[in-house]
Amino acid sequence: MISRRQFCSALAACSMLAAAASHAQERFITVSSTTSTEQSGLFGHLLPLFEKASGVKVRVVALGTGQALDMARRGDADVVFVHDKAAEERFISEGFGVRRQEVMYNDFVVIGPKADPAKAAGKDILEGLRRIESAKAPFVSRGDKSGTHAAELRYWKAASVDLDKAKGPWYRDTGSGMGPALNTAASMNAYILADRGTWLSFKNRGDLGVIVEGDTKLFNQYGVILVNPAKHAHVKQADGQKFIDWVVSADGQKAIADYKIGGEQLFFPNATR
Amino acid sequence: MIEFNDAFLIAWHLVAGADARLSGIVMLSLRVSVAATLIACVVGMPIGALLAVGRFPGRRALIVLFNGLMGLPPVVVGLLVYLLLSRAGPLGSFGLLFSPTAMVIAQAVLVTPIVAALTRQVIADEWTEYREQLRSLGASRGRAAATLLWDGRFSLSTAALAGFGRAIAEVGAVMIVGGNIDGVTRVMTTTIALETSKGDLPLALALGGILIVVVLSINAVAYALRGWAERRWG
Amino acid sequence: MSPWLAIDRLSLTEGGTRIIDHASLQLAAQRTVVLGPNGAGKSTLLRLIHGLLHPSGGALNWPRKLTQAMVFQRPVMLRTTALANVIYGLKLKGHATDESRRRAMESLARVGLEQIALRPARLLSGGEQQRVTLARAWALEPELLILDEPTASLDPASSREVERIINEISASGARILMTTHNLGQARRIAEEIVFIDRGRIVEQTPVAQFFKLPQTEAAQRFLKEETP
């Protein structure tokens, strides 16, 4: 029989061990990025290639662009990899980022019921949105300050729709990520602005299909930024820079172009070197 | 619903194929939640016992507090631990954010009040039975608390299991402090949340089924052990 | 014989009810049994003397502080071996581990339980459990052993065994103060009977005289009701 003392010391030892064991050491950087890059599977394809080339592991925390930048502002990331040019430039001007480099673009698509009750189908994003608004057809918004949300708001503005006035039960502000918002749209048979990558890898489509695509306005530029070591001394500058250099290099750009779902290329490299 | 059939098939294939990524995720879930539960027991059980046995000002208020904290929302705990461990936070210099350790801390915070409150209940019941005898033998209240903790060890396994169940099932806290990083901090619940958001509902459901089976098995083993121990010691 | 305890107008009030009502008593006998109807306050009086309850009035005057042990109606056994239960009491009194173990074994042997010393205490019969509590009390070598209806939930054979042990503990020098519902047991054990009713000390009489003819009417009525 084990005594009480043995039992208690074993318990204490176990809990300390368990706490300590979960803190293994390895060489890694933390990248705050968006759900679109993570959930489309792009990082699953890219990172093993980079890790093999550099020996540096990459830990991706996938959030909306706004949250991803906030996380970096607090110093919890070494590199940000996001898609909202205006927000990224603000991030740099506040001194949190060293330099923004463009990496690639993908495009947004308007997803909606295949029957298209608002007759929004076509190539023109602004006309499409105007028709959705005038038909008061259900529309799901991310509403989470993500890059996609920011883009959506820009398009409404460009289409001269004043959301503050036009908002009604047809406009559903969900405050959720791309996937959950798509789930909501599928269950409500609503229109939604999505990035093509997430849409292509999304499985629970219901009766939804692509309604508007191909407008150059729908191109969605991704940038990559090293968090400023002057603001956060612990930033892994060398390894972070190594990652940035690789994604904009010929090898990295080719890897991006090679990533396809169902034969369809999702991201188009356009790095400024 | 067609999804339930799909989910069952997927779950079967994942388990039968001994999917390495799946077993990694399951093991991490278990490691994190077992560690958090152990810490919660080491901290929460003495607190619960002292609340049951002790006589000090503020005891009633503390009992209400711990009972209330049982319903602590995981997201709030996650957020608090996140702000603590963030580089900009007071404990930022340890660099623990987005690590399994951070998840252990968050779950331990979440579970400790549960363990403490349930322990208090068990020990309070024992105390009414033992009180006079222990006081007659000259046991101080601290000593009595320790004695009752040991004596109530089989009943207290329920408190530990309740804590473990809460820990392994929660998603809000580990999502925030772990970041759901593939291969590093991705556990069963965050994987389920991720697959749900990717619209892969059958896979999410399959993983949920596996989680339930894991939790049930642990409870079944614990229940059997407790029964055996109680027959052995009365 | 000079008294080892003088109780002076002791009272205990709980929720407006007087449970013990100005009880005054000089205890001098080696073996005293407290008798009285249900709810008379017998157990409460014992607990006040043992220090488990605090009086709301009056005083306990100890000419010399006596070391005490108490045995309750229902044996309280920790979920461990019989031996460890006895050791537990000794360790609480500050005895070293080896010393505690030796004394615990001796004590279990004296109550006839050395064979089952390593058995889980909770799985012993009620009579055996009560003997373990007696061993636990005896091991402390108390100068005063208080017993609150120690045989109330035991079968006759176990009761006789417990009585035998109480007599031996008394023979080893401890004063005995106990309550019981068993008048035969009271007659066998007591030197002196204290009779209480509704929280008051009604009479204090040598055992032979009490059972022949109690001094008070209340005690006479009690004896008549209790004797078949």
XYZ file of C-alpha atoms in Angstrom:
735
model
C 0.000 0.000 0.000
C 1.315 3.449 -0.809
C 1.373 5.890 2.053
C -0.217 9.275 2.078
C 3.122 11.029 1.963
C 4.291 9.058 -1.050
C 1.010 9.755 -2.808
C 1.132 13.492 -2.165
C 4.733 13.918 -3.211
C 4.076 11.880 -6.333
C 1.112 14.141 -7.125
C 3.181 17.276 -6.652
C 6.039 15.870 -8.715
C 3.696 14.841 -11.524
C 2.111 18.237 -11.780
C 5.453 20.005 -11.875
C 6.744 17.548 -14.447
C 3.655 17.958 -16.567
C 3.998 21.717 -16.441
C 7.685 21.603 -17.292
C 7.537 18.919 -19.965
C 5.220 20.982 -22.076
C 7.881 23.605 -22.560
C 10.205 21.980 -25.061
C 12.851 24.048 -26.792
C 13.092 24.354 -30.559
C 14.033 27.026 -33.060
C 10.883 28.707 -34.251
C 9.261 31.995 -35.152
C 5.674 33.017 -34.522
C 3.732 34.410 -37.481
C 0.404 36.097 -36.944
C -1.650 35.674 -40.039
C -5.146 35.438 -41.341
C -7.625 32.623 -41.440
C -7.612 32.784 -45.255
C -3.947 31.752 -45.546
C -4.235 29.111 -42.827
C -7.604 27.616 -43.643
C -7.053 27.532 -47.402
C -4.162 25.183 -46.691
C -1.515 27.525 -48.144
C 0.631 27.473 -45.006
C 0.310 23.711 -44.792
C 1.944 23.640 -48.217
C 4.506 26.454 -47.794
C 5.854 26.000 -44.297
C 7.337 22.503 -44.626
C 9.288 23.786 -47.644
C 10.618 26.765 -45.708
C 11.358 24.691 -42.638
C 13.344 22.256 -44.745
C 15.296 25.072 -46.408
C 16.032 27.020 -43.215
C 15.713 24.713 -40.217
C 13.388 27.274 -38.624
C 9.934 26.137 -37.570
C 7.033 28.497 -38.157
C 4.156 28.681 -35.714
C 1.130 30.290 -37.298
C -1.589 31.912 -35.210
C -4.494 32.505 -37.582
C -6.765 35.451 -36.783
C -8.503 38.249 -38.635
C -6.101 40.859 -40.043
C -7.051 43.405 -37.369
C -6.465 40.947 -34.535
C -3.284 39.663 -36.155
C -1.868 43.191 -36.230
C -2.971 43.822 -32.632
C -1.267 40.645 -31.544
C 1.945 41.858 -33.177
C 1.532 45.288 -31.555
C 1.632 43.552 -28.173
C 4.801 41.815 -29.230
C 3.342 38.337 -29.458
C 4.474 37.701 -33.035
C 7.748 38.002 -34.967
C 6.204 38.421 -38.404
C 2.756 39.451 -39.644
C 1.383 38.100 -42.920
C -1.932 39.805 -43.667
C -4.071 41.486 -46.287
C -5.234 44.993 -45.499
C -2.892 47.531 -47.033
C -4.263 50.535 -45.181
C -4.083 48.822 -41.801
C -0.607 47.486 -42.564
C 0.657 50.943 -43.460
C -0.798 52.324 -40.241
C 1.015 49.539 -38.381
C 4.316 50.612 -39.986
C 3.764 54.319 -39.358
C 3.088 53.611 -35.675
C 6.550 52.087 -35.607
C 5.482 48.498 -34.910
C 6.666 47.143 -38.258
C 9.992 47.491 -40.017
C 8.945 47.378 -43.674
C 5.985 46.064 -45.644
C 6.728 43.805 -48.565
C 4.090 42.615 -50.969
C 4.013 38.866 -51.419
C 1.026 37.726 -53.434
C -2.586 38.363 -54.114
C -5.667 36.298 -54.293
C -9.116 37.509 -55.094
C -12.396 37.968 -53.379
C -15.556 36.501 -54.760
C -19.145 37.184 -53.923
C -20.772 33.940 -52.908
C -24.525 33.619 -52.939
C -27.482 31.391 -53.644
C -27.129 29.718 -57.051
C -30.655 30.907 -57.914
C -29.328 34.499 -57.468
C -32.585 36.188 -56.365
C -30.904 39.628 -56.418
C -29.682 39.143 -60.020
C -26.213 40.172 -58.852
C -24.261 37.765 -61.051
C -21.570 39.163 -63.275
C -18.111 40.659 -63.232
C -18.863 44.022 -61.626
C -18.529 43.934 -57.865
C -20.016 47.381 -57.292
C -23.074 46.730 -59.450
C -23.510 43.338 -57.785
C -23.527 44.865 -54.308
C -25.957 47.599 -55.350
C -28.379 44.951 -56.601
C -28.098 42.911 -53.402
C -28.841 46.057 -51.410
C -31.789 47.147 -53.496
C -33.268 43.626 -53.383
C -32.630 43.562 -49.633
C -31.346 40.014 -50.198
C -29.783 38.466 -47.093
C -26.092 39.346 -46.854
C -23.665 38.034 -44.244
C -20.809 40.275 -43.134
C -17.711 39.138 -41.243
C -17.986 42.204 -39.015
C -14.717 41.274 -37.265
C -12.282 43.959 -38.456
C -10.545 41.406 -40.620
C -8.977 42.232 -43.981
C -11.992 40.770 -45.735
C -14.322 42.862 -43.601
C -12.306 45.989 -44.381
C -12.459 45.160 -48.100
C -16.216 44.602 -47.935
C -16.720 48.011 -46.339
C -14.551 49.615 -49.035
C -16.664 48.031 -51.779
C -19.945 49.204 -50.263
C -18.525 52.695 -50.054
C -17.293 52.575 -53.640
C -20.733 51.329 -54.697
C -22.213 54.427 -53.002
C -24.249 52.343 -50.588
C -24.420 54.051 -47.223
C -24.501 51.030 -44.944
C -25.472 53.057 -41.890
C -28.694 53.982 -43.630
C -29.227 50.860 -45.703
C -28.600 48.400 -42.869
C -31.622 46.294 -42.010
C -32.526 42.738 -41.226
C -31.084 41.724 -44.607
C -27.565 42.690 -43.469
C -26.252 40.198 -40.903
C -23.195 41.344 -38.992
C -21.825 38.069 -37.572
C -18.538 39.099 -35.961
C -16.931 35.817 -36.930
C -14.120 34.359 -39.008
C -14.386 33.467 -42.690
C -15.385 29.855 -42.092
C -18.074 30.495 -39.478
C -19.440 33.355 -41.619
C -19.638 30.991 -44.608
C -21.434 28.437 -42.419
C -23.924 31.130 -41.486
C -24.399 32.169 -45.105
C -24.910 28.548 -46.164
C -27.587 27.994 -43.568
C -29.354 31.280 -44.395
C -28.857 31.036 -48.160
C -27.310 34.505 -48.062
C -24.776 36.450 -50.101
C -21.305 36.943 -48.648
C -17.931 38.328 -49.652
C -15.252 35.649 -49.274
C -11.694 35.065 -50.316
C -11.463 32.453 -53.005
C -9.035 30.229 -51.111
C -11.289 29.736 -48.123
C -14.267 29.238 -50.402
C -12.502 26.563 -52.439
C -11.505 24.608 -49.355
C -14.884 25.143 -47.700
C -17.003 22.008 -47.567
C -20.399 22.939 -46.150
C -21.578 24.878 -49.217
C -25.289 24.139 -49.221
C -26.885 25.843 -52.240
C -24.236 28.528 -52.522
C -22.082 29.239 -55.541
C -19.805 31.962 -56.931
C -21.899 34.940 -58.054
C -19.420 37.735 -58.782
C -15.777 37.158 -59.752
C -13.036 38.477 -61.974
C -13.302 42.220 -61.264
C -9.786 43.665 -60.860
C -11.149 45.555 -57.862
C -11.534 42.196 -56.181
C -7.815 41.548 -56.125
C -6.615 41.194 -52.573
C -2.997 42.008 -51.843
C -1.059 40.230 -49.090
C 1.863 41.846 -47.339
C 4.480 40.554 -44.954
C 6.079 42.648 -42.206
C 8.816 42.027 -39.647
C 7.748 43.248 -36.205
C 10.059 46.078 -35.150
C 12.740 44.809 -32.734
C 13.113 48.393 -31.570
C 9.612 48.128 -30.094
C 9.864 44.555 -28.866
C 13.404 43.471 -28.088
C 12.620 39.758 -28.016
C 11.504 39.662 -31.681
C 13.450 36.982 -33.531
C 14.801 39.369 -36.109
C 17.214 37.103 -37.972
C 14.877 34.125 -38.325
C 11.877 36.340 -39.008
C 13.773 38.124 -41.780
C 14.867 34.741 -43.116
C 11.209 33.790 -43.507
C 10.335 37.057 -45.231
C 13.316 36.768 -47.569
C 12.239 33.256 -48.466
C 8.586 33.999 -49.276
C 9.612 36.821 -51.612
C 12.457 34.786 -53.157
C 12.103 32.877 -56.417
C 11.724 29.604 -54.467
C 9.052 30.997 -52.182
C 7.141 32.624 -55.003
C 7.168 29.420 -57.029
C 5.908 27.480 -54.001
C 3.003 29.909 -53.698
C 2.137 29.579 -57.371
C 2.301 25.789 -57.095
C -0.419 25.585 -54.479
C -3.688 24.492 -56.043
C -7.000 23.113 -54.910
C -8.836 21.024 -57.474
C -6.415 22.235 -60.149
C -7.199 25.861 -59.369
C -4.430 28.236 -58.338
C -5.398 30.222 -55.213
C -2.624 32.744 -54.700
C -0.692 34.688 -57.317
C 2.843 35.679 -56.349
C 3.742 39.314 -57.095
C 6.549 40.104 -54.673
C 8.344 43.387 -54.983
C 11.974 42.527 -54.552
C -29.037 13.413 -41.233
C -26.427 12.181 -43.632
C -23.655 13.877 -41.633
C -23.891 11.448 -38.718
C -23.170 8.500 -40.985
C -20.262 10.333 -42.595
C -18.954 11.351 -39.191
C -19.081 7.795 -37.936
C -17.199 6.496 -40.964
C -14.573 9.220 -40.738
C -14.101 8.619 -37.028
C -13.707 4.911 -37.701
C -11.111 5.518 -40.414
C -9.156 7.950 -38.242
C -9.062 5.564 -35.317
C -8.561 2.361 -37.288
C -5.819 3.985 -39.360
C -4.068 5.098 -36.152
C -3.752 8.523 -37.744
C -0.492 9.999 -36.407
C -1.690 13.599 -36.424
C -4.868 12.629 -34.643
C -3.016 10.713 -31.947
C -0.664 13.683 -31.508
C -3.647 15.969 -30.999
C -5.332 13.554 -28.600
C -2.114 13.125 -26.610
C -1.595 16.893 -26.376
C -5.182 17.329 -25.206
C -4.667 14.707 -22.530
C -1.266 16.048 -21.466
C -2.502 19.622 -21.128
C -5.733 18.761 -19.351
C -4.182 16.157 -17.034
C -1.452 18.625 -16.052
C -4.008 21.387 -15.486
C -6.180 19.053 -13.411
C -3.205 17.958 -11.294
C -2.274 21.561 -10.586
C -5.915 22.378 -9.830
C -6.043 19.460 -7.384
C -2.807 20.415 -5.635
C -4.060 23.988 -5.234
C -7.835 23.570 -5.090
C -8.202 20.598 -2.778
C -6.420 22.145 0.221
C -8.402 25.348 -0.368
C -11.643 23.369 -0.473
C -10.729 21.428 2.674
C -9.823 24.580 4.592
C -13.082 26.206 3.491
C -14.951 23.182 4.832
C -13.086 22.840 8.114
C -11.709 26.267 8.854
C -13.206 29.079 10.895
C -11.974 32.447 9.772
C -13.526 35.747 8.753
C -14.615 35.848 5.139
C -15.053 32.093 4.907
C -18.667 32.301 3.758
C -17.817 34.952 1.198
C -15.014 32.752 -0.124
C -17.359 29.766 -0.398
C -19.795 31.835 -2.452
C -16.901 33.138 -4.526
C -15.570 29.683 -5.365
C -19.045 28.350 -6.098
C -19.572 31.296 -8.409
C -16.207 30.881 -10.099
C -17.259 27.361 -11.110
C -19.198 29.079 -13.862
C -16.255 31.170 -15.025
C -16.496 31.625 -18.804
C -13.460 30.006 -20.459
C -13.124 32.908 -22.891
C -12.707 35.334 -19.998
C -10.086 33.133 -18.383
C -8.367 32.824 -21.738
C -8.365 36.558 -22.210
C -6.995 37.212 -18.705
C -4.233 34.652 -19.078
C -3.517 35.980 -22.562
C -3.079 39.517 -21.252
C -0.875 38.219 -18.422
C 1.367 36.149 -20.675
C 1.434 38.510 -23.661
C 4.822 40.098 -24.268
C 3.250 43.410 -23.294
C 1.791 41.825 -20.133
C 3.331 41.441 -16.661
C 4.535 37.875 -17.282
C 5.486 38.496 -20.907
C 9.203 38.044 -20.377
C 8.750 34.287 -19.872
C 7.608 33.951 -23.494
C 4.936 31.413 -22.550
C 2.130 32.623 -24.815
C 1.091 30.183 -27.543
C 2.713 27.246 -25.767
C 1.165 24.187 -24.137
C 2.309 25.653 -20.809
C 0.053 28.659 -21.382
C -2.833 26.294 -22.054
C -2.079 24.379 -18.853
C -2.102 27.650 -16.903
C -5.411 28.795 -18.409
C -7.112 25.459 -17.792
C -5.707 25.253 -14.264
C -7.192 28.688 -13.511
C -10.489 27.571 -14.987
C -10.619 24.273 -13.126
C -9.219 25.156 -9.692
C -12.475 26.756 -8.452
C -14.415 23.686 -9.578
C -12.087 21.337 -7.728
C -12.080 23.606 -4.656
C -15.866 23.961 -4.524
C -16.544 20.250 -5.015
C -13.828 19.359 -2.511
C -15.395 21.680 0.031
C -18.690 19.851 -0.397
C -17.141 16.410 0.068
C -15.002 17.464 3.038
C -17.875 19.328 4.706
C -19.908 16.103 4.669
C -16.987 14.160 6.118
C -16.338 16.851 8.697
C -19.810 16.495 10.213
C -19.096 12.793 10.697
C -15.482 13.092 11.918
C -15.451 16.439 13.659
C -15.883 15.358 17.273
C -13.534 12.414 17.038
C -10.793 14.451 15.377
C -11.152 17.306 17.838
C -11.175 14.822 20.707
C -7.872 13.444 19.464
C -6.503 16.969 19.433
C -6.274 17.553 15.681
C -5.862 21.196 14.707
C -8.117 22.419 11.924
C -5.278 22.316 9.441
C -4.415 18.790 10.465
C -8.068 17.795 10.294
C -8.286 19.222 6.773
C -5.285 17.146 5.703
C -6.694 14.019 7.338
C -10.075 14.463 5.673
C -8.481 15.083 2.278
C -6.665 11.793 2.535
C -9.633 10.000 3.996
C -11.969 11.353 1.322
C -9.596 10.515 -1.518
C -12.015 8.162 -3.259
C -14.905 10.622 -3.175
C -12.557 13.410 -4.197
C -11.742 11.568 -7.406
C -15.131 12.842 -8.560
C -14.008 16.430 -8.026
C -10.831 15.749 -9.993
C -12.808 14.115 -12.799
C -15.274 16.998 -12.968
C -12.325 19.358 -13.266
C -10.704 17.211 -15.925
C -13.954 17.007 -17.877
C -14.276 20.763 -17.868
C -10.626 21.215 -18.858
C -10.578 18.823 -21.784
C -13.931 20.004 -23.126
C -13.304 23.737 -23.124
C -12.211 25.533 -26.266
C -12.396 29.257 -25.533
C -9.407 29.552 -23.231
C -6.969 27.271 -25.055
C -7.882 28.838 -28.384
C -6.858 32.268 -27.142
C -3.728 31.415 -25.162
C -2.612 28.514 -27.357
C -3.354 30.092 -30.726
C -4.369 26.713 -32.209
C -0.928 26.338 -33.806
C -0.702 23.220 -35.916
C 1.475 20.607 -34.232
C 2.227 22.811 -31.227
C -0.947 23.906 -29.465
C -3.698 22.290 -31.492
C -5.862 20.157 -29.247
C -9.075 18.238 -29.842
C -11.474 21.074 -29.123
C -9.618 23.678 -31.172
C -9.347 21.199 -34.045
C -13.088 20.665 -33.865
C -13.652 24.430 -33.909
C -11.288 24.782 -36.870
C -12.886 22.012 -38.906
C -16.315 23.461 -38.151
C -15.212 26.835 -39.449
C -13.824 25.168 -42.566
C -17.282 23.781 -43.097
C -16.064 20.186 -42.727
C -18.869 19.247 -40.387
C -18.545 15.446 -40.696
C -14.837 15.611 -39.718
C -15.639 17.972 -36.853
C -18.366 15.646 -35.674
C -16.056 12.641 -35.960
C -13.442 14.376 -33.812
C -16.160 15.307 -31.344
C -17.148 11.652 -31.152
C -13.561 10.634 -30.472
C -13.294 13.281 -27.740
C -16.429 11.957 -26.092
C -15.133 8.392 -26.242
C -11.792 9.446 -24.708
C -13.490 11.318 -21.869
C -15.959 8.479 -21.261
C -13.172 5.895 -21.156
C -11.228 7.888 -18.599
C -14.337 8.258 -16.469
C -15.107 4.552 -16.761
C -11.586 3.590 -15.678
C -11.692 6.063 -12.796
C -15.092 4.788 -11.734
C -13.893 1.200 -11.751
C -10.760 2.128 -9.788
C -12.823 4.010 -7.252
C -15.189 1.071 -6.827
C -12.265 -1.271 -6.326
C -10.613 1.066 -3.819
C -13.838 1.528 -1.886
C -14.399 -2.199 -1.650
C -10.818 -2.525 -0.500
C -10.909 0.245 2.134
C -14.589 0.703 2.931
C -11.720 10.885 48.330
C -11.107 14.351 47.019
C -12.903 15.211 43.730
C -10.965 15.208 40.448
C -13.544 17.559 38.923
C -15.840 20.129 40.474
C -18.621 21.345 38.190
C -20.056 24.643 39.269
C -23.465 25.825 38.005
C -22.666 24.720 34.468
C -25.154 25.820 31.789
C -25.489 25.444 28.066
C -28.150 27.256 26.097
C -28.706 26.612 22.437
C -31.328 28.433 20.403
C -33.150 29.540 23.525
C -33.291 26.033 25.039
C -31.400 25.225 28.229
C -29.757 21.913 27.494
C -27.713 21.940 30.684
C -29.241 23.971 33.479
C -27.011 25.108 36.344
C -25.474 21.703 36.898
C -23.257 21.429 39.964
C -21.410 18.231 40.683
C -18.318 16.889 42.392
C -16.800 13.889 40.662
C -14.542 11.781 42.837
C -15.327 8.141 42.009
C -13.059 6.022 39.822
C -16.028 4.928 37.672
C -19.059 7.135 37.234
C -22.054 6.347 35.021
C -24.448 9.118 34.012
C -28.039 7.928 33.662
C -31.160 9.728 32.589
C -34.031 9.685 30.087
C -33.535 10.477 26.399
C -32.781 14.130 25.857
C -31.830 14.684 29.486
C -28.483 16.174 28.423
C -26.199 13.225 29.229
C -24.156 13.405 26.041
C -24.011 17.189 26.228
C -22.653 17.056 29.759
C -19.922 14.650 28.636
C -19.010 16.874 25.703
C -18.801 19.918 27.954
C -16.460 18.041 30.281
C -14.359 16.826 27.341
C -14.139 20.336 25.936
C -15.975 19.691 22.676
C -18.624 22.208 23.710
C -18.191 25.519 25.469
C -20.547 26.272 28.373
C -22.661 29.388 28.207
C -22.332 29.736 31.962
C -20.669 28.237 35.015
C -17.298 26.567 35.253
C -15.403 23.317 35.251
C -12.827 23.301 38.024
C -10.067 20.777 37.620
C -7.925 20.439 40.748
C -5.346 18.938 38.400
C -5.620 18.904 34.589
C -6.282 15.325 33.516
C -5.356 13.901 30.144
C -8.529 12.721 28.480
C -9.758 10.517 25.686
C -13.295 10.027 24.470
C -15.111 7.147 22.796
C -18.309 7.892 20.892
C -21.410 5.877 20.197
C -20.533 5.430 16.550
C -16.909 4.470 15.914
C -15.172 6.879 13.518
C -12.669 4.933 11.443
C -10.291 6.497 8.942
C -9.992 4.717 5.602
C -6.803 2.945 6.479
C -5.736 -0.035 8.571
C -6.870 -0.592 12.144
C -3.266 -0.110 13.227
C -2.905 3.202 11.392
C -6.096 4.412 13.089
C -4.500 3.812 16.475
C -1.183 5.297 15.378
C -3.020 8.403 14.146
C -4.127 9.291 17.680
C -0.636 8.823 19.054
C 1.001 10.929 16.360
C -1.440 13.745 17.017
C -0.193 13.722 20.599
C 3.330 14.145 19.277
C 4.734 10.656 19.645
C 7.463 9.570 17.236
C 6.598 7.136 14.456
C 8.387 4.063 15.862
C 7.157 4.694 19.376
C 3.594 5.212 18.090
C 3.685 1.982 16.160
C 4.919 -0.034 19.129
C 2.342 1.419 21.486
C -0.451 1.016 18.934
C 0.377 -2.658 18.476
C 0.398 -3.178 22.257
C -2.904 -1.436 22.600
C -4.510 -3.486 19.812
C -3.220 -6.633 21.494
C -4.847 -5.590 24.763
C -8.234 -5.281 23.033
C -7.613 -8.635 21.323
C -7.229 -7.298 17.784
C -3.546 -7.850 17.010
C -4.504 -10.432 14.356
C -6.471 -7.931 12.338
C -4.219 -4.920 12.914
C -3.458 -4.578 9.224
C -7.011 -5.026 7.983
C -8.888 -2.003 6.571
C -10.630 -0.529 9.606
C -13.837 0.354 7.773
C -14.420 -3.270 6.829
C -14.347 -4.534 10.426
C -17.572 -5.356 12.236
C -19.184 -2.702 14.427
C -17.919 -4.403 17.572
C -14.375 -4.651 16.213
C -14.462 -1.006 15.147
C -15.520 0.063 18.622
C -12.648 -1.980 20.056
C -10.257 -0.164 17.699
C -11.517 3.161 19.045
C -10.975 1.832 22.571
C -7.451 0.789 21.594
C -6.909 4.242 20.089
C -8.083 5.856 23.326
C -6.197 3.454 25.582
C -2.935 3.923 23.676
C -3.024 7.575 24.743
C -2.939 6.388 28.374
C -5.618 8.866 29.436
C -6.213 9.724 33.084
C -9.886 10.164 32.249
C -11.748 8.114 29.655
C -15.144 9.446 28.633
C -17.525 7.101 26.823
C -20.819 8.185 25.271
C -23.057 5.100 25.006
C -20.205 3.005 23.622
C -22.309 -0.155 23.228
C -25.597 1.361 22.048
C -25.266 0.041 18.494
C -23.568 -3.279 19.337
C -24.818 -6.836 19.723
C -24.721 -8.369 23.246
C -21.474 -10.325 22.677
C -19.644 -7.261 21.431
C -21.091 -5.207 24.281
C -19.700 -7.634 26.856
C -16.279 -7.488 25.164
C -16.356 -3.677 25.235
C -17.356 -3.779 28.922
C -14.455 -6.089 29.689
C -12.074 -3.647 27.997
C -13.545 -0.672 29.873
C -12.966 -2.502 33.134
C -9.367 -3.224 32.136
C -8.738 0.382 31.181
C -10.132 1.368 34.552
C -7.929 -1.218 36.249
C -4.907 0.291 34.511
C -5.629 3.542 36.373
C -7.913 5.662 34.202
C -11.025 7.263 35.626
C -14.160 6.263 33.722
C -17.057 8.594 32.994
C -19.717 7.159 30.742
C -23.351 7.139 29.723
C -25.371 4.094 28.832
C -28.941 2.994 28.306
C -28.123 -0.469 29.560
C -28.910 -0.539 33.286
C -27.197 -3.914 33.746
C -24.070 -2.437 32.262
C -24.329 0.606 34.523
C -24.652 -1.665 37.542
C -21.617 -3.743 36.456
C -19.337 -0.816 35.685
C -20.274 2.068 37.961
C -19.165 2.881 41.461
C -21.380 5.900 41.454
C -24.452 6.926 39.454
C -25.206 10.484 38.433
C -28.848 10.860 37.445
C -29.844 13.838 35.325
C -33.177 14.964 33.954
C -33.989 17.920 31.706
C -30.492 19.308 32.020
C -30.433 19.245 35.817
C -28.437 17.052 38.161
C -31.137 15.209 40.074
C -29.060 12.936 42.236
C -25.631 11.431 42.746
C -25.660 8.112 44.569
C -23.389 5.052 45.076
C -24.405 2.375 42.582
C -25.780 -0.227 45.009
C -27.978 2.268 46.740
C -29.197 3.786 43.464
C -30.462 0.493 42.157
C -31.969 -0.466 45.519
C -33.774 2.775 46.148
C -33.025 6.042 44.396
C -33.303 9.149 46.494
C -35.535 11.064 44.117
C -38.902 10.407 42.633
C -37.683 11.151 39.105
C -35.023 8.477 39.349
C -37.499 6.008 40.798
C -39.840 6.629 37.897
C -36.929 6.236 35.456
C -35.907 2.912 36.951
C -39.463 1.627 36.847
C -39.855 2.566 33.188
C -36.490 1.181 32.141
C -36.734 -2.128 33.995
C -38.893 -4.668 32.245
